[in-house]
Amino acid sequence: MGVLSCLIQDPHRIAECKTTLSPGDFYVRANRYVYSVLLELDESDIGIDIATLTQALREKGYLDICGGAGWVSELFTFI
């Protein structure tokens, strides 16, 4: 969660992580899904904030698996 929180707070760092970190590197399935969505949002130049991340997770069918909008909010304040 710490890595994801840092990336959410500073999305420009996502590009740096692409070459060394893959979704499969996350043990927790929810974290894996969030990271893959962050990569997709970064690729499409969509600004990353709580609304865009929550919506993207919902569209993929991951939001409930990850713990809902409350869990996404927690990511934004974890670090």
PDB file of C-alpha atoms in Angstrom:
ATOM      1  CA  MET A   1       0.000   0.000   0.000  1.00  0.00           C
ATOM      2  CA  GLY A   2       2.898   2.315   0.699  1.00  0.00           C
ATOM      3  CA  VAL A   3       4.223   2.129  -2.851  1.00  0.00           C
ATOM      4  CA  LEU A   4       0.773   2.732  -4.304  1.00  0.00           C
ATOM      5  CA  SER A   5       0.128   5.663  -1.979  1.00  0.00           C
ATOM      6  CA  CYS A   6       3.428   7.248  -3.010  1.00  0.00           C
ATOM      7  CA  LEU A   7       2.625   6.795  -6.701  1.00  0.00           C
ATOM      8  CA  ILE A   8      -0.843   8.254  -6.260  1.00  0.00           C
ATOM      9  CA  GLN A   9       0.562  11.286  -4.482  1.00  0.00           C
ATOM     10  CA  ASP A  10       3.268  11.774  -7.128  1.00  0.00           C
ATOM     11  CA  PRO A  11       1.968  10.222 -10.382  1.00  0.00           C
ATOM     12  CA  HIS A  12       5.028  11.373 -12.337  1.00  0.00           C
ATOM     13  CA  ARG A  13       6.918   8.577 -10.579  1.00  0.00           C
ATOM     14  CA  ILE A  14       4.790   5.929 -12.311  1.00  0.00           C
ATOM     15  CA  ALA A  15       6.897   6.232 -15.455  1.00  0.00           C
ATOM     16  CA  GLU A  16      10.007   5.472 -13.399  1.00  0.00           C
ATOM     17  CA  CYS A  17       8.439   2.322 -11.958  1.00  0.00           C
ATOM     18  CA  LYS A  18       7.227   0.820 -15.234  1.00  0.00           C
ATOM     19  CA  THR A  19      10.576  -0.721 -16.071  1.00  0.00           C
ATOM     20  CA  THR A  20      11.217  -2.324 -12.685  1.00  0.00           C
ATOM     21  CA  LEU A  21       7.810  -2.995 -11.164  1.00  0.00           C
ATOM     22  CA  SER A  22       5.012  -5.044 -12.686  1.00  0.00           C
ATOM     23  CA  PRO A  23       1.512  -5.755 -11.359  1.00  0.00           C
ATOM     24  CA  GLY A  24       2.598  -9.323 -10.618  1.00  0.00           C
ATOM     25  CA  ASP A  25       5.149  -8.027  -8.117  1.00  0.00           C
ATOM     26  CA  PHE A  26       2.327  -7.165  -5.717  1.00  0.00           C
ATOM     27  CA  TYR A  27       1.352 -10.063  -3.480  1.00  0.00           C
ATOM     28  CA  VAL A  28      -2.061  -8.639  -2.513  1.00  0.00           C
ATOM     29  CA  ARG A  29      -4.502  -8.936  -5.405  1.00  0.00           C
ATOM     30  CA  ALA A  30      -6.130  -5.556  -4.702  1.00  0.00           C
ATOM     31  CA  ASN A  31      -2.742  -3.836  -4.887  1.00  0.00           C
ATOM     32  CA  ARG A  32      -1.993  -5.639  -8.143  1.00  0.00           C
ATOM     33  CA  TYR A  33      -5.245  -4.348  -9.640  1.00  0.00           C
ATOM     34  CA  VAL A  34      -4.668  -0.793  -8.467  1.00  0.00           C
ATOM     35  CA  TYR A  35      -1.151  -0.731  -9.895  1.00  0.00           C
ATOM     36  CA  SER A  36      -2.337  -2.047 -13.265  1.00  0.00           C
ATOM     37  CA  VAL A  37      -5.051   0.641 -13.377  1.00  0.00           C
ATOM     38  CA  LEU A  38      -2.505   3.318 -12.425  1.00  0.00           C
ATOM     39  CA  LEU A  39      -0.351   2.176 -15.355  1.00  0.00           C
ATOM     40  CA  GLU A  40      -3.320   2.414 -17.709  1.00  0.00           C
ATOM     41  CA  LEU A  41      -4.299   5.864 -16.460  1.00  0.00           C
ATOM     42  CA  ASP A  42      -0.719   7.046 -16.847  1.00  0.00           C
ATOM     43  CA  GLU A  43      -0.548   5.687 -20.407  1.00  0.00           C
ATOM     44  CA  SER A  44      -3.738   7.480 -21.384  1.00  0.00           C
ATOM     45  CA  ASP A  45      -2.617  10.785 -19.807  1.00  0.00           C
ATOM     46  CA  ILE A  46      -5.662  10.869 -17.540  1.00  0.00           C
ATOM     47  CA  GLY A  47      -4.963  12.781 -14.357  1.00  0.00           C
ATOM     48  CA  ILE A  48      -4.827  10.518 -11.338  1.00  0.00           C
ATOM     49  CA  ASP A  49      -7.015  11.513  -8.446  1.00  0.00           C
ATOM     50  CA  ILE A  50      -9.472   9.749  -6.188  1.00  0.00           C
ATOM     51  CA  ALA A  51     -12.333  10.113  -8.678  1.00  0.00           C
ATOM     52  CA  THR A  52     -10.465   8.863 -11.753  1.00  0.00           C
ATOM     53  CA  LEU A  53      -8.898   5.948  -9.911  1.00  0.00           C
ATOM     54  CA  THR A  54     -12.193   4.901  -8.316  1.00  0.00           C
ATOM     55  CA  GLN A  55     -14.018   5.153 -11.641  1.00  0.00           C
ATOM     56  CA  ALA A  56     -11.358   3.182 -13.504  1.00  0.00           C
ATOM     57  CA  LEU A  57     -11.446   0.434 -10.874  1.00  0.00           C
ATOM     58  CA  ARG A  58     -15.253   0.364 -11.087  1.00  0.00           C
ATOM     59  CA  GLU A  59     -15.184   0.108 -14.896  1.00  0.00           C
ATOM     60  CA  LYS A  60     -12.770  -2.844 -14.712  1.00  0.00           C
ATOM     61  CA  GLY A  61     -14.899  -4.578 -12.093  1.00  0.00           C
ATOM     62  CA  TYR A  62     -12.127  -4.312  -9.506  1.00  0.00           C
ATOM     63  CA  LEU A  63     -13.579  -1.774  -7.093  1.00  0.00           C
ATOM     64  CA  ASP A  64     -15.488  -4.199  -4.876  1.00  0.00           C
ATOM     65  CA  ILE A  65     -12.644  -6.723  -4.977  1.00  0.00           C
ATOM     66  CA  CYS A  66     -10.286  -3.998  -3.740  1.00  0.00           C
ATOM     67  CA  GLY A  67     -12.498  -3.005  -0.831  1.00  0.00           C
ATOM     68  CA  GLY A  68     -14.643  -0.262  -2.313  1.00  0.00           C
ATOM     69  CA  ALA A  69     -14.297   3.489  -2.537  1.00  0.00           C
ATOM     70  CA  GLY A  70     -13.343   3.709   1.148  1.00  0.00           C
ATOM     71  CA  TRP A  71     -10.273   1.593   0.559  1.00  0.00           C
ATOM     72  CA  VAL A  72      -9.278   3.760  -2.415  1.00  0.00           C
ATOM     73  CA  SER A  73      -9.630   6.833  -0.174  1.00  0.00           C
ATOM     74  CA  GLU A  74      -7.351   5.166   2.341  1.00  0.00           C
ATOM     75  CA  LEU A  75      -4.676   4.785  -0.348  1.00  0.00           C
ATOM     76  CA  PHE A  76      -4.649   8.541  -0.852  1.00  0.00           C
ATOM     77  CA  THR A  77      -3.883   9.134   2.809  1.00  0.00           C
ATOM     78  CA  PHE A  78      -1.815   6.041   3.669  1.00  0.00           C
ATOM     79  CA  ILE A  79       1.567   7.798   3.448  1.00  0.00           C
TER      80      ILE A  79
END
